[in-house]
Amino acid sequence: MKIAVIGTGQWGKNHVRSLKELMDEKKIDEVYLCDSNKERVSRMGKTYDIPSFTDYHKLPHDLDGVVIATPSDTHKSISQYFLDRGIHVLVEKPMALSSRDAGEMIIKAQENNSVLMVGHIFRYHPAVIKVKEGITRGDFGDIYYMMSNRFSLRYPRMDMGVLYALGIHEVDIFCDLLNKDYPQEIFAVIENYVGETEETAQIIVFFEKGIKGYSFENWLNPVHGKKRELVVVGSRLSALVDYLKPNEIKFYDSVISKDTVATEGSYIVPIEYKEPLKQEHYDFISCIRSGAQPVANMYVGKRAVEMIEKAFLSSQEGCKITF
């Protein structure tokens, strides 16, 4: 099996490293690199002893799949180039910058019987998977709310703000945990202070039975340092996933009802950490071979883009938007 990585920048280099490991493990046969930055791609090619290209049109024609980690506004055109040739595609999130473009990408994949997968990596995070299993089993009782925070201090990106860069993870995770395609409604407030794109965003998604998901994305927070966490609160059990401590989940034995609000303490459950990116690549390779739909399939990707579009609309209109 031959896989090419297109885009070897900040996140693309992680794809390169993971796929080279899979090649060393004999899971795939060959890896190729492509980036318009000749110096960068040549240096990386030499580091990993992998052939490098500066033009994706000149990549070998017998590729089985490509991983696209280029700027988001190029995702559609590059994906469609390979889908038209029957080559399977794993494209980073956001799948596209509009749901219309995402829909056209899906049509291309269907017409050519190709796998189109989107890099919603947290669907492969072992802690998120374990929490989802507990929710599905009923361990948490009635789910009251979910809360996610992503704080850091960094100069804002020029190509996109926190909604597409970070918030798209949250809306997807909230839906995934509840086995829902969409929430019922979404409300968002965004602000930009020093750049052209939004640097902070507050998102609330509303589900059936009064369940809510609260998300706060912030690139201008010097107070907390880097913070990445997910909280799930239920009537019988609650959980904290600290993405910076990927080998554990902290659970809270608590009763939250109209009659009783009490906790019996907390405990940490160690989990076997499996790198989400590597699990994503395993899924991509497996689906190329089987033709099955991946966990983070093209429909997941399109729905996430739709939710962010409605978050932008909510922030403009100052009200909840219904799905």
mmCIF file of N, CA, C and O in Angstrom, residues 148-151 161-168 170-171 186-193 197-204 214-220 308 311-312 315:
data_model
loop_
_atom_site.group_PDB
_atom_site.id
_atom_site.type_symbol
_atom_site.label_atom_id
_atom_site.label_comp_id
_atom_site.label_asym_id
_atom_site.label_seq_id
_atom_site.Cartn_x
_atom_site.Cartn_y
_atom_site.Cartn_z
ATOM 1 N N SER A 148 -16.281 21.742 27.835
ATOM 2 C CA SER A 148 -14.940 21.592 27.277
ATOM 3 C C SER A 148 -14.239 22.941 27.245
ATOM 4 O O SER A 148 -14.843 23.957 26.882
ATOM 5 N N ASN A 149 -12.972 22.961 27.646
ATOM 6 C CA ASN A 149 -12.170 24.180 27.643
ATOM 7 C C ASN A 149 -10.887 23.943 26.875
ATOM 8 O O ASN A 149 -10.200 22.929 27.087
ATOM 9 N N ARG A 150 -10.550 24.877 26.017
ATOM 10 C CA ARG A 150 -9.257 24.855 25.323
ATOM 11 C C ARG A 150 -8.675 26.264 25.421
ATOM 12 O O ARG A 150 -9.079 27.158 24.693
ATOM 13 N N PHE A 151 -7.738 26.422 26.337
ATOM 14 C CA PHE A 151 -7.116 27.719 26.567
ATOM 15 C C PHE A 151 -5.636 27.651 26.196
ATOM 16 O O PHE A 151 -4.963 26.640 26.415
ATOM 17 N N GLY A 161 -10.125 31.284 12.646
ATOM 18 C CA GLY A 161 -10.199 31.556 14.067
ATOM 19 C C GLY A 161 -10.456 30.295 14.864
ATOM 20 O O GLY A 161 -10.369 29.168 14.354
ATOM 21 N N VAL A 162 -10.823 30.486 16.132
ATOM 22 C CA VAL A 162 -10.951 29.355 17.045
ATOM 23 C C VAL A 162 -12.146 28.456 16.725
ATOM 24 O O VAL A 162 -12.157 27.291 17.119
ATOM 25 N N LEU A 163 -13.162 28.972 16.013
ATOM 26 C CA LEU A 163 -14.304 28.108 15.722
ATOM 27 C C LEU A 163 -13.904 26.934 14.839
ATOM 28 O O LEU A 163 -14.188 25.771 15.155
ATOM 29 N N TYR A 164 -13.256 27.214 13.721
ATOM 30 C CA TYR A 164 -12.842 26.133 12.830
ATOM 31 C C TYR A 164 -11.602 25.411 13.341
ATOM 32 O O TYR A 164 -11.421 24.222 13.077
ATOM 33 N N ALA A 165 -10.731 26.114 14.067
ATOM 34 C CA ALA A 165 -9.505 25.484 14.545
ATOM 35 C C ALA A 165 -9.733 24.610 15.774
ATOM 36 O O ALA A 165 -9.138 23.542 15.907
ATOM 37 N N LEU A 166 -10.616 25.054 16.694
ATOM 38 C CA LEU A 166 -10.816 24.354 17.967
ATOM 39 C C LEU A 166 -12.261 23.940 18.205
ATOM 40 O O LEU A 166 -12.549 22.795 18.555
ATOM 41 N N GLY A 167 -13.177 24.890 18.039
ATOM 42 C CA GLY A 167 -14.576 24.616 18.362
ATOM 43 C C GLY A 167 -15.168 23.467 17.584
ATOM 44 O O GLY A 167 -16.068 22.766 18.065
ATOM 45 N N ILE A 168 -14.665 23.241 16.382
ATOM 46 C CA ILE A 168 -15.190 22.137 15.570
ATOM 47 C C ILE A 168 -14.938 20.795 16.247
ATOM 48 O O ILE A 168 -15.718 19.854 16.083
ATOM 49 N N GLU A 170 -15.069 20.361 19.551
ATOM 50 C CA GLU A 170 -16.033 20.255 20.638
ATOM 51 C C GLU A 170 -17.423 19.848 20.155
ATOM 52 O O GLU A 170 -18.046 18.945 20.723
ATOM 53 N N VAL A 171 -17.923 20.528 19.142
ATOM 54 C CA VAL A 171 -19.273 20.204 18.688
ATOM 55 C C VAL A 171 -19.333 18.770 18.189
ATOM 56 O O VAL A 171 -20.347 18.072 18.373
ATOM 57 N N ILE A 186 -27.962 25.583 18.525
ATOM 58 C CA ILE A 186 -26.613 26.031 18.860
ATOM 59 C C ILE A 186 -26.639 27.538 19.090
ATOM 60 O O ILE A 186 -27.393 28.275 18.437
ATOM 61 N N PHE A 187 -25.815 27.976 20.046
ATOM 62 C CA PHE A 187 -25.676 29.410 20.336
ATOM 63 C C PHE A 187 -24.192 29.704 20.495
ATOM 64 O O PHE A 187 -23.458 28.926 21.118
ATOM 65 N N ALA A 188 -23.716 30.798 19.927
ATOM 66 C CA ALA A 188 -22.291 31.112 20.005
ATOM 67 C C ALA A 188 -22.065 32.610 20.135
ATOM 68 O O ALA A 188 -22.808 33.422 19.574
ATOM 69 N N VAL A 189 -21.035 32.954 20.880
ATOM 70 C CA VAL A 189 -20.552 34.330 20.998
ATOM 71 C C VAL A 189 -19.068 34.308 20.666
ATOM 72 O O VAL A 189 -18.322 33.504 21.246
ATOM 73 N N ILE A 190 -18.636 35.156 19.742
ATOM 74 C CA ILE A 190 -17.225 35.193 19.373
ATOM 75 C C ILE A 190 -16.690 36.620 19.481
ATOM 76 O O ILE A 190 -17.454 37.582 19.381
ATOM 77 N N GLU A 191 -15.374 36.716 19.700
ATOM 78 C CA GLU A 191 -14.732 38.030 19.791
ATOM 79 C C GLU A 191 -13.355 37.958 19.161
ATOM 80 O O GLU A 191 -12.685 36.918 19.222
ATOM 81 N N ASN A 192 -12.924 39.067 18.554
ATOM 82 C CA ASN A 192 -11.527 39.197 18.158
ATOM 83 C C ASN A 192 -10.993 40.508 18.719
ATOM 84 O O ASN A 192 -11.666 41.535 18.691
ATOM 85 N N TYR A 193 -9.777 40.450 19.243
ATOM 86 C CA TYR A 193 -9.192 41.583 19.937
ATOM 87 C C TYR A 193 -7.943 42.121 19.242
ATOM 88 O O TYR A 193 -7.736 43.331 19.179
ATOM 89 N N THR A 197 -9.277 37.303 12.790
ATOM 90 C CA THR A 197 -10.175 36.171 13.037
ATOM 91 C C THR A 197 -10.512 36.113 14.520
ATOM 92 O O THR A 197 -9.822 36.714 15.362
ATOM 93 N N GLU A 198 -11.574 35.387 14.859
ATOM 94 C CA GLU A 198 -12.006 35.324 16.260
ATOM 95 C C GLU A 198 -10.969 34.572 17.100
ATOM 96 O O GLU A 198 -10.494 33.505 16.710
ATOM 97 N N GLU A 199 -10.628 35.159 18.252
ATOM 98 C CA GLU A 199 -9.655 34.549 19.161
ATOM 99 C C GLU A 199 -10.315 33.898 20.364
ATOM 100 O O GLU A 199 -9.686 33.111 21.063
ATOM 101 N N THR A 200 -11.566 34.242 20.635
ATOM 102 C CA THR A 200 -12.311 33.582 21.700
ATOM 103 C C THR A 200 -13.696 33.210 21.178
ATOM 104 O O THR A 200 -14.254 33.897 20.316
ATOM 105 N N ALA A 201 -14.220 32.133 21.698
ATOM 106 C CA ALA A 201 -15.571 31.711 21.325
ATOM 107 C C ALA A 201 -16.195 30.947 22.482
ATOM 108 O O ALA A 201 -15.530 30.148 23.147
ATOM 109 N N GLN A 202 -17.442 31.242 22.738
ATOM 110 C CA GLN A 202 -18.250 30.464 23.673
ATOM 111 C C GLN A 202 -19.381 29.819 22.875
ATOM 112 O O GLN A 202 -20.125 30.511 22.188
ATOM 113 N N ILE A 203 -19.483 28.520 22.977
ATOM 114 C CA ILE A 203 -20.479 27.771 22.211
ATOM 115 C C ILE A 203 -21.347 26.971 23.185
ATOM 116 O O ILE A 203 -20.817 26.336 24.110
ATOM 117 N N ILE A 204 -22.638 26.992 22.971
ATOM 118 C CA ILE A 204 -23.551 26.121 23.719
ATOM 119 C C ILE A 204 -24.359 25.332 22.695
ATOM 120 O O ILE A 204 -24.938 25.914 21.773
ATOM 121 N N TYR A 214 -21.231 22.800 26.755
ATOM 122 C CA TYR A 214 -20.654 24.137 26.845
ATOM 123 C C TYR A 214 -19.187 24.068 26.412
ATOM 124 O O TYR A 214 -18.435 23.222 26.897
ATOM 125 N N SER A 215 -18.800 24.986 25.551
ATOM 126 C CA SER A 215 -17.429 24.986 25.063
ATOM 127 C C SER A 215 -16.863 26.400 25.113
ATOM 128 O O SER A 215 -17.535 27.359 24.720
ATOM 129 N N PHE A 216 -15.634 26.522 25.594
ATOM 130 C CA PHE A 216 -14.966 27.815 25.631
ATOM 131 C C PHE A 216 -13.598 27.657 24.964
ATOM 132 O O PHE A 216 -12.748 26.896 25.429
ATOM 133 N N GLU A 217 -13.406 28.375 23.860
ATOM 134 C CA GLU A 217 -12.152 28.336 23.104
ATOM 135 C C GLU A 217 -11.468 29.689 23.252
ATOM 136 O O GLU A 217 -12.106 30.728 23.092
ATOM 137 N N ASN A 218 -10.160 29.673 23.542
ATOM 138 C CA ASN A 218 -9.492 30.953 23.811
ATOM 139 C C ASN A 218 -8.009 30.864 23.481
ATOM 140 O O ASN A 218 -7.284 30.032 24.035
ATOM 141 N N TRP A 219 -7.558 31.729 22.574
ATOM 142 C CA TRP A 219 -6.143 31.830 22.244
ATOM 143 C C TRP A 219 -5.443 32.969 22.985
ATOM 144 O O TRP A 219 -4.245 33.149 22.821
ATOM 145 N N LEU A 220 -6.190 33.737 23.754
ATOM 146 C CA LEU A 220 -5.609 34.911 24.415
ATOM 147 C C LEU A 220 -5.764 34.813 25.924
ATOM 148 O O LEU A 220 -6.236 35.732 26.586
ATOM 149 N N ILE A 308 -20.468 24.469 12.639
ATOM 150 C CA ILE A 308 -19.677 25.698 12.769
ATOM 151 C C ILE A 308 -20.301 26.825 11.953
ATOM 152 O O ILE A 308 -20.311 27.993 12.387
ATOM 153 N N ALA A 311 -22.886 28.137 14.077
ATOM 154 C CA ALA A 311 -22.299 28.890 15.189
ATOM 155 C C ALA A 311 -21.963 30.315 14.744
ATOM 156 O O ALA A 311 -22.227 31.282 15.469
ATOM 157 N N PHE A 312 -21.401 30.458 13.565
ATOM 158 C CA PHE A 312 -21.130 31.794 13.026
ATOM 159 C C PHE A 312 -22.427 32.579 12.852
ATOM 160 O O PHE A 312 -22.508 33.769 13.196
ATOM 161 N N SER A 315 -23.676 33.802 16.165
ATOM 162 C CA SER A 315 -22.913 34.942 16.684
ATOM 163 C C SER A 315 -23.286 36.232 15.967
ATOM 164 O O SER A 315 -23.278 37.313 16.565
#
